[in-house]
Coordinates of C-alpha atoms in Angstrom, one line a residue:
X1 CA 151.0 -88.6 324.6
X2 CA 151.4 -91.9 325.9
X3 CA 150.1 -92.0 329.5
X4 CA 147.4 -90.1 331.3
X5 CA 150.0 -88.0 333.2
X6 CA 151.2 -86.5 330.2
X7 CA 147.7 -86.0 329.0
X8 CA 147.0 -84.2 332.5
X9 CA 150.4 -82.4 331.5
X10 CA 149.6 -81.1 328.2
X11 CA 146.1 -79.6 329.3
X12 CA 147.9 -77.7 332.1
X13 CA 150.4 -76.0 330.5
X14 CA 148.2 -75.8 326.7
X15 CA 145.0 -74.4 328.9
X16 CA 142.9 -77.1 327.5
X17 CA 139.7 -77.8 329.8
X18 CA 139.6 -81.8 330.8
X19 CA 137.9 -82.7 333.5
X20 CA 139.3 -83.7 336.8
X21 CA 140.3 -86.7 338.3
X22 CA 137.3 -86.3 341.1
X23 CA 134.8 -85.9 338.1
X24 CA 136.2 -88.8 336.1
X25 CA 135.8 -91.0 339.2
X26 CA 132.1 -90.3 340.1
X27 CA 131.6 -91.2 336.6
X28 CA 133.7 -94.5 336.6
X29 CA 131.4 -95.1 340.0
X30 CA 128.1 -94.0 338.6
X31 CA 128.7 -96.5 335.4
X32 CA 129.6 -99.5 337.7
X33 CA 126.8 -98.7 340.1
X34 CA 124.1 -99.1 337.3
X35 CA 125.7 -100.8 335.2
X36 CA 125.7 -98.4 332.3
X37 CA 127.0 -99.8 328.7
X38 CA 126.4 -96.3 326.5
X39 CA 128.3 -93.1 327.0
X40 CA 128.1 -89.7 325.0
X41 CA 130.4 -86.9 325.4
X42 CA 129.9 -83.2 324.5
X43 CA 133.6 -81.7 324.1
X44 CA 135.9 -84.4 323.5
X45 CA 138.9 -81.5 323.8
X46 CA 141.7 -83.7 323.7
X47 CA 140.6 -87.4 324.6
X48 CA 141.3 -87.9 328.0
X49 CA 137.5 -88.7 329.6
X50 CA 137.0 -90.5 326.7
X51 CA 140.4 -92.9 326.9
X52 CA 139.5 -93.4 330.5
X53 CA 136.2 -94.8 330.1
X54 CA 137.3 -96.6 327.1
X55 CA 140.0 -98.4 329.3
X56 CA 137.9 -99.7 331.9
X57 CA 134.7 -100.4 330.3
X58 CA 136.0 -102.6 326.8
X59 CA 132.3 -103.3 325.9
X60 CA 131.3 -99.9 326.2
X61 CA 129.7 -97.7 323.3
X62 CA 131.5 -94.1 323.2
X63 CA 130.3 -91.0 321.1
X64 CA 132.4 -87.6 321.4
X65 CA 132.1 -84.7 319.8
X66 CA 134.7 -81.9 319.5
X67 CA 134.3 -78.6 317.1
X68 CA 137.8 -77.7 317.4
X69 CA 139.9 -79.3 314.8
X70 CA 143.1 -79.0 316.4
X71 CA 141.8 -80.6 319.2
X72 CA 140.5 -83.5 317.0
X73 CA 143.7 -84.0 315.6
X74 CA 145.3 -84.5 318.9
X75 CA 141.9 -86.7 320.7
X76 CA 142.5 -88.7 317.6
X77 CA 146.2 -89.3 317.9
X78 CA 145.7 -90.1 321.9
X79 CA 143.2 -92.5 321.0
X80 CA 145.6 -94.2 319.1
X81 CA 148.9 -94.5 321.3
X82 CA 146.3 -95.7 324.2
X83 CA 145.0 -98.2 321.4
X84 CA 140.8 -97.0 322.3
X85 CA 140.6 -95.7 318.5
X86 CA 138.6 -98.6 317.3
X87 CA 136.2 -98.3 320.7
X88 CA 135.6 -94.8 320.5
X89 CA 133.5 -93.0 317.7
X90 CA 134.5 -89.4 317.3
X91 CA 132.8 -86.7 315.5
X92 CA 134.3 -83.4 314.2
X93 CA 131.8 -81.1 314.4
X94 CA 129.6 -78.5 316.6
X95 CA 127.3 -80.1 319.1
X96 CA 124.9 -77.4 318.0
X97 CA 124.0 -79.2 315.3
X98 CA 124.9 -82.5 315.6
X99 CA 122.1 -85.0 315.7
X100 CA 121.8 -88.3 316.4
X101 CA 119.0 -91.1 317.3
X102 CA 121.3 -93.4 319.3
X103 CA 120.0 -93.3 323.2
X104 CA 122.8 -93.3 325.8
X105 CA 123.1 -94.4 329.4
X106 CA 124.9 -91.4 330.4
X107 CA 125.7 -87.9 328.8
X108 CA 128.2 -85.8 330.1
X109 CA 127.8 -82.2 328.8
X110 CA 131.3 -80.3 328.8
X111 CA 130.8 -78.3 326.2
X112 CA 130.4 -74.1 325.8
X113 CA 129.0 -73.4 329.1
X114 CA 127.1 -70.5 327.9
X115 CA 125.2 -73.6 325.9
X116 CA 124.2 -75.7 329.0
X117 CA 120.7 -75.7 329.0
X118 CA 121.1 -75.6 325.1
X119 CA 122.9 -79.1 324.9
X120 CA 121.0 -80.5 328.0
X121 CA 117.4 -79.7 326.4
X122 CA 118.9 -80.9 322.6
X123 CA 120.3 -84.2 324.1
X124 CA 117.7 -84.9 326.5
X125 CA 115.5 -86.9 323.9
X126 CA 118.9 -89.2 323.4
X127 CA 118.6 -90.3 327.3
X128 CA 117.7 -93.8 328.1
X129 CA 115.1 -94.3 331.1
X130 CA 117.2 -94.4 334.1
X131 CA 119.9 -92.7 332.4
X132 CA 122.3 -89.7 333.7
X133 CA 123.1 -86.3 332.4
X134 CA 126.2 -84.9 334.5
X135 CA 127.1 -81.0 333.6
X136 CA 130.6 -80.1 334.5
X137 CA 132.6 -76.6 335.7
X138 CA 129.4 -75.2 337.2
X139 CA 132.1 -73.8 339.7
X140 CA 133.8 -72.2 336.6
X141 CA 136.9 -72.3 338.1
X142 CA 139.5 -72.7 335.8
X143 CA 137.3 -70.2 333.6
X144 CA 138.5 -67.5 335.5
X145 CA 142.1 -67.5 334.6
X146 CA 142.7 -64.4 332.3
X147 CA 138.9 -63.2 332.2
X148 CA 138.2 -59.8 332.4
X149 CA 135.4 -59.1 335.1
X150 CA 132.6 -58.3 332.7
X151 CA 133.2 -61.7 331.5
X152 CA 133.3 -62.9 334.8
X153 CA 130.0 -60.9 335.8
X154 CA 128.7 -62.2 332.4
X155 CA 129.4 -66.1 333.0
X156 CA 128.5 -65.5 336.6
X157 CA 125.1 -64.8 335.4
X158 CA 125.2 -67.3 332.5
X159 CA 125.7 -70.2 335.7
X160 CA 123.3 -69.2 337.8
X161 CA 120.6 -68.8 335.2
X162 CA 121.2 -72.6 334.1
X163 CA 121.8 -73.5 338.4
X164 CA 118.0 -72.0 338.7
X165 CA 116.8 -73.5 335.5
X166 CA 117.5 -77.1 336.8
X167 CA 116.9 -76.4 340.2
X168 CA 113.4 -74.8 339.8
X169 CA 112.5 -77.4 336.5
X170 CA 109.8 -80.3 337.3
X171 CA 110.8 -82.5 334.7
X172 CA 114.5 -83.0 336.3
X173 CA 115.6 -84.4 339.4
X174 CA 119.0 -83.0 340.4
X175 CA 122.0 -82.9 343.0
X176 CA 125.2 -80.3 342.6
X177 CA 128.2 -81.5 343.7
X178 CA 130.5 -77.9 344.3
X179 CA 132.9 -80.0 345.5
X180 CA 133.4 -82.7 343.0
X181 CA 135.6 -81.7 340.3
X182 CA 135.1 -78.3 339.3
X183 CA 131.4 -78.6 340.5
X184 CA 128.8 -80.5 338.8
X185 CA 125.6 -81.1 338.9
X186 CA 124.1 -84.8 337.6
X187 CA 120.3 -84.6 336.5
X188 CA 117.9 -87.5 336.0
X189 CA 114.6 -87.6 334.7
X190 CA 111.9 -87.7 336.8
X191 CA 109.7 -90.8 336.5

């Protein structure tokens, strides 16, 4: 794939979870706005996030992390044709356990959503003061094709237990945005 569209394209009609254009631009805004220089992504799945940021900010430093292989295979071959390979460090491997002690400007968790609060709470300690943590699909909506309704029921439950969890949670100060995207919600530390 050689330009975004076809990206875009591939994710549609392979049902590969990217995020949308709205959610890509708050983050190109947040980044300029406070002048961020450190980005780490939880679910590469095929590049595109990644290539974006990687375009506009050159000096940037980018860590993803994908556990599907095949998807590896094909962020890796994406970051090639759009010539980011040698900006952009990416891991094969399950976020679960993944570590690292690098601190990031901002985190964007798009990862297993039942894992939310899990990847939040793991990555928190890799936030720099000031920094961002942006959760995606808290609206779910692209979840829903082909889900059965006790896995709708279930993941219903599964949001709004995280929802209340950040909401309710004195450590985080936090805004949802249902109509960015596919609904996210951006969390910052509390000073």
């Amino acid at each position: 794939m050689n330009t975004l569209e076809e990206i875009e394209l591939f994710a549609k009609e392979n049902y590969v979870p990217i995020a949308r254009k709205q959610t890509v631009k708050f983050m190109l805004d947040l980044i300029k706005e406070n002048n961020y220089c450190s980005f780490f992504e939880v679910g590469t799945a095929i590049g595109y996030t990644s290539i974006i940021l990687a375009k506009e900010f050159i000096g940037m430093r980018i860590l993803t992390i994908e556990h599907d292989l095949n998807r590896v295979k094909i962020a890796k071959e994406n970051f090639k044709n759009f010539e980011v390979e040698d900006r952009i460090e990416l891991i094969a491997g399950d976020a679960i356990n993944f570590s690292t002690r690098e601190q990031f400007d901002l985190i964007f968790i798009d990862a297993a959503k039942k894992r939310n609060r899990f990847f939040l709470e793991k990555y928190l300690e890799n936030l720099n003061p000031g920094g961002t943590i942006i959760v995606d699909n808290m609206n779910l909506e692209d979840f829903w094709v082909g889900a059965n309704e006790n896995k709708k029921a279930h993941y219903e439950q599964v949001m709004k237990e995280f929802r209340d969890y950040v909401k309710n949670n004195p450590l985080y100060e936090s805004t949802f945005y249902d109509d960015i995207g596919d609904g996210i919600v951006v969390i910052k530390i509390k000073k």
